[in-house]
Coordinates of C-alpha atoms and ligand atoms in Angstrom, one line a residue:
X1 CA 147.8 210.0 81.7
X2 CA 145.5 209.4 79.1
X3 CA 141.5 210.1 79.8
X4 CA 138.9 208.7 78.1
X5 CA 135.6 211.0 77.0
X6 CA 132.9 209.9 74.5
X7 CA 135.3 206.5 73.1
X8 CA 138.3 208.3 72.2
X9 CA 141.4 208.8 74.8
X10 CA 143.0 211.9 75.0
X11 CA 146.0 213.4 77.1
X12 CA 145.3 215.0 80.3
X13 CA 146.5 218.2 78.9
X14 CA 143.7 217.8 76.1
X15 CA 140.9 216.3 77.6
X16 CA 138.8 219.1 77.6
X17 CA 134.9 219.2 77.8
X18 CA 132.7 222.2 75.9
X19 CA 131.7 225.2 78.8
X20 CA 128.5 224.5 77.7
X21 CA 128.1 221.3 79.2
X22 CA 125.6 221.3 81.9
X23 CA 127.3 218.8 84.2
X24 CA 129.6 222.4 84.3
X25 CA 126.7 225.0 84.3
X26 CA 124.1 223.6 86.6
X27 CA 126.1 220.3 88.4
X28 CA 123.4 218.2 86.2
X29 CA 125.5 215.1 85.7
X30 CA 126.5 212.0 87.9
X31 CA 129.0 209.7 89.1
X32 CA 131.5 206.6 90.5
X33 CA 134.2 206.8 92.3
X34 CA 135.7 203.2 91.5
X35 CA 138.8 201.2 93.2
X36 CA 141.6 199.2 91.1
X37 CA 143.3 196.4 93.2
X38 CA 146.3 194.5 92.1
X39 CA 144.5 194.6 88.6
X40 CA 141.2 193.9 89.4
X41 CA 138.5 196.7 89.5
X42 CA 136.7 195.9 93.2
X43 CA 133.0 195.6 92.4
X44 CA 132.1 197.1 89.1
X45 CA 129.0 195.6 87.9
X46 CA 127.6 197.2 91.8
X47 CA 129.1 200.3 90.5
X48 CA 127.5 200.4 87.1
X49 CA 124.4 199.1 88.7
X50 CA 124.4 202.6 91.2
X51 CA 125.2 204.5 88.3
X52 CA 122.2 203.1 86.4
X53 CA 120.1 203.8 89.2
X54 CA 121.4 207.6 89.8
X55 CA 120.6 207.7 85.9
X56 CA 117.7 207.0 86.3
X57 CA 116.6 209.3 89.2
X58 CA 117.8 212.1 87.4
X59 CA 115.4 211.4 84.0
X60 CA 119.2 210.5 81.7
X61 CA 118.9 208.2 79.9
X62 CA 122.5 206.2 79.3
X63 CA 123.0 205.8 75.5
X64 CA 125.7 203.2 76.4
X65 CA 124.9 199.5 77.4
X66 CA 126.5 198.5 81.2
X67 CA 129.1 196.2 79.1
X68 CA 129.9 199.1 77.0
X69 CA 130.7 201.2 80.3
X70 CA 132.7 198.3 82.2
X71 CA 134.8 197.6 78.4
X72 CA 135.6 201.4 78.4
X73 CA 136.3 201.5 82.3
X74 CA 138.8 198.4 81.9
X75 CA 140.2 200.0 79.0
X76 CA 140.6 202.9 80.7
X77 CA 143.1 201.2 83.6
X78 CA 144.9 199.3 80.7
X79 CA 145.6 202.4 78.4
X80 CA 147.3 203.9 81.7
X81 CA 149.4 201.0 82.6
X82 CA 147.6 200.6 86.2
X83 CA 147.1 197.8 88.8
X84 CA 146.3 199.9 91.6
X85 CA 144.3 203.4 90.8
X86 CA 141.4 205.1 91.1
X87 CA 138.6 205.4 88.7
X88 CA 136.3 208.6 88.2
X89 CA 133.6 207.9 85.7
X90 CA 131.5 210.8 84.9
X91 CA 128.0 210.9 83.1
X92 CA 127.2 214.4 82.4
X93 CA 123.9 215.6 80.7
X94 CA 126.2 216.8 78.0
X95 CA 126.3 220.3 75.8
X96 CA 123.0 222.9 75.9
X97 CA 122.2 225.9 76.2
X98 CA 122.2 228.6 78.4
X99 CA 118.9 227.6 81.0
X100 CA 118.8 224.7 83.2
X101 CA 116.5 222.8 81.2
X102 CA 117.9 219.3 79.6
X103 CA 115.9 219.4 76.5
X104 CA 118.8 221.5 75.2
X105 CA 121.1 219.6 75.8
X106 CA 121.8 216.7 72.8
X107 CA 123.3 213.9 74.3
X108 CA 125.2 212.9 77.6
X109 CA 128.8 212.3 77.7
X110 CA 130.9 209.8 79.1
X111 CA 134.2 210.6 80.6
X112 CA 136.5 208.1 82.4
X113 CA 139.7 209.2 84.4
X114 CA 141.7 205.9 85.8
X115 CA 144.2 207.5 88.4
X116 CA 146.9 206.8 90.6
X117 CA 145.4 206.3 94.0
X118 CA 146.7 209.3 96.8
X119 CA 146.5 206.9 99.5
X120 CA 146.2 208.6 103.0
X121 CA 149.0 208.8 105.1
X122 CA 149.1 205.3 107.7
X123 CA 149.1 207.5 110.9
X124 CA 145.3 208.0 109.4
X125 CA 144.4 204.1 109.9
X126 CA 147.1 203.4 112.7
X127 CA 146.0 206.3 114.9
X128 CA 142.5 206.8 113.9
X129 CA 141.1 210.3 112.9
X130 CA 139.0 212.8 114.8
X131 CA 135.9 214.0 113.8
X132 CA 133.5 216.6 114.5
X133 CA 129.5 217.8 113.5
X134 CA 129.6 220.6 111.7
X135 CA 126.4 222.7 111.4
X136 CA 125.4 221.9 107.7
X137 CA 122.9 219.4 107.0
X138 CA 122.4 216.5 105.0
X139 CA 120.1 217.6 102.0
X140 CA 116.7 216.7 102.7
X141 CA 115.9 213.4 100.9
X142 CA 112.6 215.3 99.5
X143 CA 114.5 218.0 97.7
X144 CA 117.7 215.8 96.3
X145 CA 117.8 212.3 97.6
X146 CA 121.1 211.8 98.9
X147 CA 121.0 208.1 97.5
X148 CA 121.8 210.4 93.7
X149 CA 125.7 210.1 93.5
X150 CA 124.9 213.6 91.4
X151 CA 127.6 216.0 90.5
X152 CA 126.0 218.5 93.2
X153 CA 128.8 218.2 95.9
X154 CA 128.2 221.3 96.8
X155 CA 126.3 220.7 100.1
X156 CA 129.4 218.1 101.5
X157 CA 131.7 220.9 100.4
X158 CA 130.1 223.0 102.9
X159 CA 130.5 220.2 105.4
X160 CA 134.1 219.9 104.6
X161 CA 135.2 223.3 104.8
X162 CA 133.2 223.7 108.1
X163 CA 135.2 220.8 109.2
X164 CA 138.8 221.7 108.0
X165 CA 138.0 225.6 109.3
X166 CA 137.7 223.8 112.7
X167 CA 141.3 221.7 112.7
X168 CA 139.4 218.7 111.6
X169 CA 139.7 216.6 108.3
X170 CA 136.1 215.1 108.2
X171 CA 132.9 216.0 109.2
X172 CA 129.7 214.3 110.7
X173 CA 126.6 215.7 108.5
X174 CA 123.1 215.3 110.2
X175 CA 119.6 215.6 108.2
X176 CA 117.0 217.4 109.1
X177 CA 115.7 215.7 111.7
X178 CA 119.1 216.1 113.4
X179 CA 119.8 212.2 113.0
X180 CA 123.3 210.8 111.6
X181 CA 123.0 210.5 107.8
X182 CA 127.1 210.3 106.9
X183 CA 130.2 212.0 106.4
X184 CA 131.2 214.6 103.8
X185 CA 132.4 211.3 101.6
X186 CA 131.9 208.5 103.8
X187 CA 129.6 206.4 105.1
X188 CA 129.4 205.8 109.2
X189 CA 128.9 202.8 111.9
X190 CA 128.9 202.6 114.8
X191 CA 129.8 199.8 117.1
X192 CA 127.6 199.4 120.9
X193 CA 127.8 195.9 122.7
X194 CA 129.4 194.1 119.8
X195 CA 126.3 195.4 117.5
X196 CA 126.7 197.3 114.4
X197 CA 124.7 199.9 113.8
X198 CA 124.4 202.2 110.4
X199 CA 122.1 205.1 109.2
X200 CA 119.5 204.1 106.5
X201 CA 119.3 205.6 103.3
X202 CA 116.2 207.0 104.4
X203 CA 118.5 209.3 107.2
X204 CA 120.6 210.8 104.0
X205 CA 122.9 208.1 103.6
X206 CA 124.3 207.1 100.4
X207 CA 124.1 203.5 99.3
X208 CA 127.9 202.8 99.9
X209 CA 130.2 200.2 97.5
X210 CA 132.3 199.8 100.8
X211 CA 129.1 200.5 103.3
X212 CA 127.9 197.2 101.2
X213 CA 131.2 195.2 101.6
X214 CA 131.1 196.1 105.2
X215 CA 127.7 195.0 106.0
X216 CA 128.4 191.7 103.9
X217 CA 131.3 191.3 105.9
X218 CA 129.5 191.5 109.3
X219 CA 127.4 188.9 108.0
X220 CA 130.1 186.6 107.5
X221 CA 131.5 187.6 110.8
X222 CA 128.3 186.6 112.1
X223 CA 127.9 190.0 113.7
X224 CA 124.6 191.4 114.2
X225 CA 123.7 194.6 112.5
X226 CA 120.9 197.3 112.7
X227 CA 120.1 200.1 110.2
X228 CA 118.4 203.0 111.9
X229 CA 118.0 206.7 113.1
X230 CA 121.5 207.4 115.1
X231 CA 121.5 210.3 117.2
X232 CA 124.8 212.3 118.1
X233 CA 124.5 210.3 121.6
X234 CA 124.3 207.1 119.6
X235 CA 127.8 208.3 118.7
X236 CA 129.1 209.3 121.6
X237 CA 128.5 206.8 124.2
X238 CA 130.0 203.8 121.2
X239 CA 132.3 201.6 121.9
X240 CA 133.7 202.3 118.5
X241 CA 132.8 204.3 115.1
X242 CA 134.7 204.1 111.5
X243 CA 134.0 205.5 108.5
X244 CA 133.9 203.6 105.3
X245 CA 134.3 205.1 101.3
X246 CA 136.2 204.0 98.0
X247 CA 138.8 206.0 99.0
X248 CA 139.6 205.6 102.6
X249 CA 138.2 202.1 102.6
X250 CA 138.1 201.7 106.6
X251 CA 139.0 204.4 109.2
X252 CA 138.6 203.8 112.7
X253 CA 137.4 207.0 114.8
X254 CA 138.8 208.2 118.2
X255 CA 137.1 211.1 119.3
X256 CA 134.2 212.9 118.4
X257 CA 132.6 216.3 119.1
X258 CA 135.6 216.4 121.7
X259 CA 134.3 212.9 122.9
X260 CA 136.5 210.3 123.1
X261 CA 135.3 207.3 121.4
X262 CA 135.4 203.6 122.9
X263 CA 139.3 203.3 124.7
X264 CA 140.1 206.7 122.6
X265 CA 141.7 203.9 120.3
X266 CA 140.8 201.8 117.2
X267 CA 138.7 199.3 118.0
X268 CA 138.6 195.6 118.1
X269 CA 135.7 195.5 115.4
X270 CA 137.0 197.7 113.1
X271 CA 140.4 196.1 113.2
X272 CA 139.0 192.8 111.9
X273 CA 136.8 194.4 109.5
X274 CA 139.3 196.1 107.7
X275 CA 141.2 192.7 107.6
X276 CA 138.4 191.1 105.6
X277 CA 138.1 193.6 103.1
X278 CA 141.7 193.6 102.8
X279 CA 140.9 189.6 101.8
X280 CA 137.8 190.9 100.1
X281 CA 139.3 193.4 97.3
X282 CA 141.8 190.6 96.6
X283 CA 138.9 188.5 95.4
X284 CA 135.9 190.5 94.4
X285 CA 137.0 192.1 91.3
X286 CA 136.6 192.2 87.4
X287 CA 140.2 191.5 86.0
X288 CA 140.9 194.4 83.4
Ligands
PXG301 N1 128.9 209.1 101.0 C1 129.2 210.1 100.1 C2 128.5 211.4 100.1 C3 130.1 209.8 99.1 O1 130.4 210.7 98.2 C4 130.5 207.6 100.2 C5 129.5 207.9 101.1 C6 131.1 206.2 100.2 O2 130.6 205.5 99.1 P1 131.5 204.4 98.4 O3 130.7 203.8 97.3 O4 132.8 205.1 97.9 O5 131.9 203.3 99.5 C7 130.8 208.6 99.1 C8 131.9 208.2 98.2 C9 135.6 211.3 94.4 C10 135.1 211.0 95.8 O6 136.3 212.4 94.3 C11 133.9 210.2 95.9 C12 133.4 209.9 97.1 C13 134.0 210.3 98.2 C14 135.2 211.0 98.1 C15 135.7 211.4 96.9 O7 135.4 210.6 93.5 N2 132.2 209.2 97.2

């Protein structure tokens, strides 16, 4: 595999960034986590645009035009041959100092990694998953917005290890307030009397790619939807919840907090909307 950083593609064995970097000494750095079907990379220009905006919350400014960042992500799943991958572009605030002030730091660097995509096993999307609230919470919107896809992760890795200590694979993370913001990588909905329902950003929830294509696809389904405050009842007393991320794309949940969810099986809704974004990523990609 061959991995771009700053224009140039190296091997994996020698793409190597300076210890100095502060996306590696303070997390100070952000990110996309970006899906290649059959050739096609599923909503880039969204991507770039989030990127952009995380940019800009975090006072970087991009030395690279969007067109120069989709050419080099393109390139990125050529050079390696894919048509189906996964795509990990990285924006760190590049190489400084010791001290967690930027000004050190010359200029931001751009590193691209176009994988093979680890697809979860079916049983995952055939059986549903379980899931369960783990006490970490959401960072508060005040102290590090949650809409920043930053290179902090360090608050959902709390949330993930809570979860997997318990038997469980992913976790429900509430703000402050104790309402539903999202999973440790995934956004949440929840279905009640053929209504969706979906935390706002405002709750700590990130502004999904797939979280997008879901609530566009609702639309088209003519199905009515709500963003608001959910509460762990909210949850419980569904008639069905899935999870939605780049990675997983759709996964239909069957029990929470020891609650089973709906008929304790994937769900109607969920079902069909994972069968329009299987249409969907067929058609709403830039060709590489
Ligand atoms: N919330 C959080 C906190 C995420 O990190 C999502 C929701 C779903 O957003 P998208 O745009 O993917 O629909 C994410 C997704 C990785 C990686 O290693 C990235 C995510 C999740 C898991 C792994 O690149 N981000």
């Amino acid at each position: 595999m061959k991995v771009y950083i700053n224009g140039k593609f190296f091997d994996q064995a020698d793409a190597k960034i300076s210890v100095f970097d502060h996306g590696f000494l303070y997390g100070d750095g952000i990110f996309e986590g970006i899906r290649l079907y059959s050739g096609c990379v599923f909503r880039l220009e969204e991507h770039l645009e989030r990127l952009e905006y995380s940019a800009k919350a975090i006072l970087l400014d991009l030395p690279w035009t969007r067109k120069q960042i989709s050419d080099a992500t393109c390139e990125a799943c050529r050079v390696n041959g894919l048509k189906d991958g996964y795509i990990r572009l990285v924006v760190s605030r590049g190489v400084g100092s010791l001290g967690l002030s930027p000004k050190s730091c010359a200029s931001p660097q751009l590193i691209i990694i176009a994988d093979k995509i680890q697809l979860y096993p079916p049983e995952f999307y055939e059986q549903g998953l379980k899931i369960i609230t783990v006490p970490t919470r959401r960072c508060n919107p005040a102290a590090l917005p949650p809409t920043i896809k930053s290179l902090n992760y360090l608050n959902n890795i709390l949330a993930k290890i809570e979860a997997q200590n318990l038997g469980f694979h992913e976790a429900v993370m509430l703000n402050d307030q104790g309402y539903i913001a999202e999973c440790t990588g995934d956004n949440i909905f929840l279905v009640h009397k053929g209504k969706l329902f979906t935390p706002p950003f405002s709750a700590g929830a990130l502004s999904g790619i797939t979280r997008g294509a879901v609530l566009d696809i609702a639309k088209k389904l003519k199905m009515p939807v709500e963003e608001k405050n959910l509460t762990r009842y909210d949850a419980w007393i569904a008639d069905e919840i899935f999870i939605t991320g780049t990675a997983a794309e759709v996964v239909s949940i069957i029990e929470m907090d020891g609650r089973p969810i709906g008929t304790g099986k994937p769900g109607p809704a969920a079902k069909k909307i994972t069968a329009e974004f299987k249409r969907l990523v067929k058609k709403d990609g830039t060709k590489i």
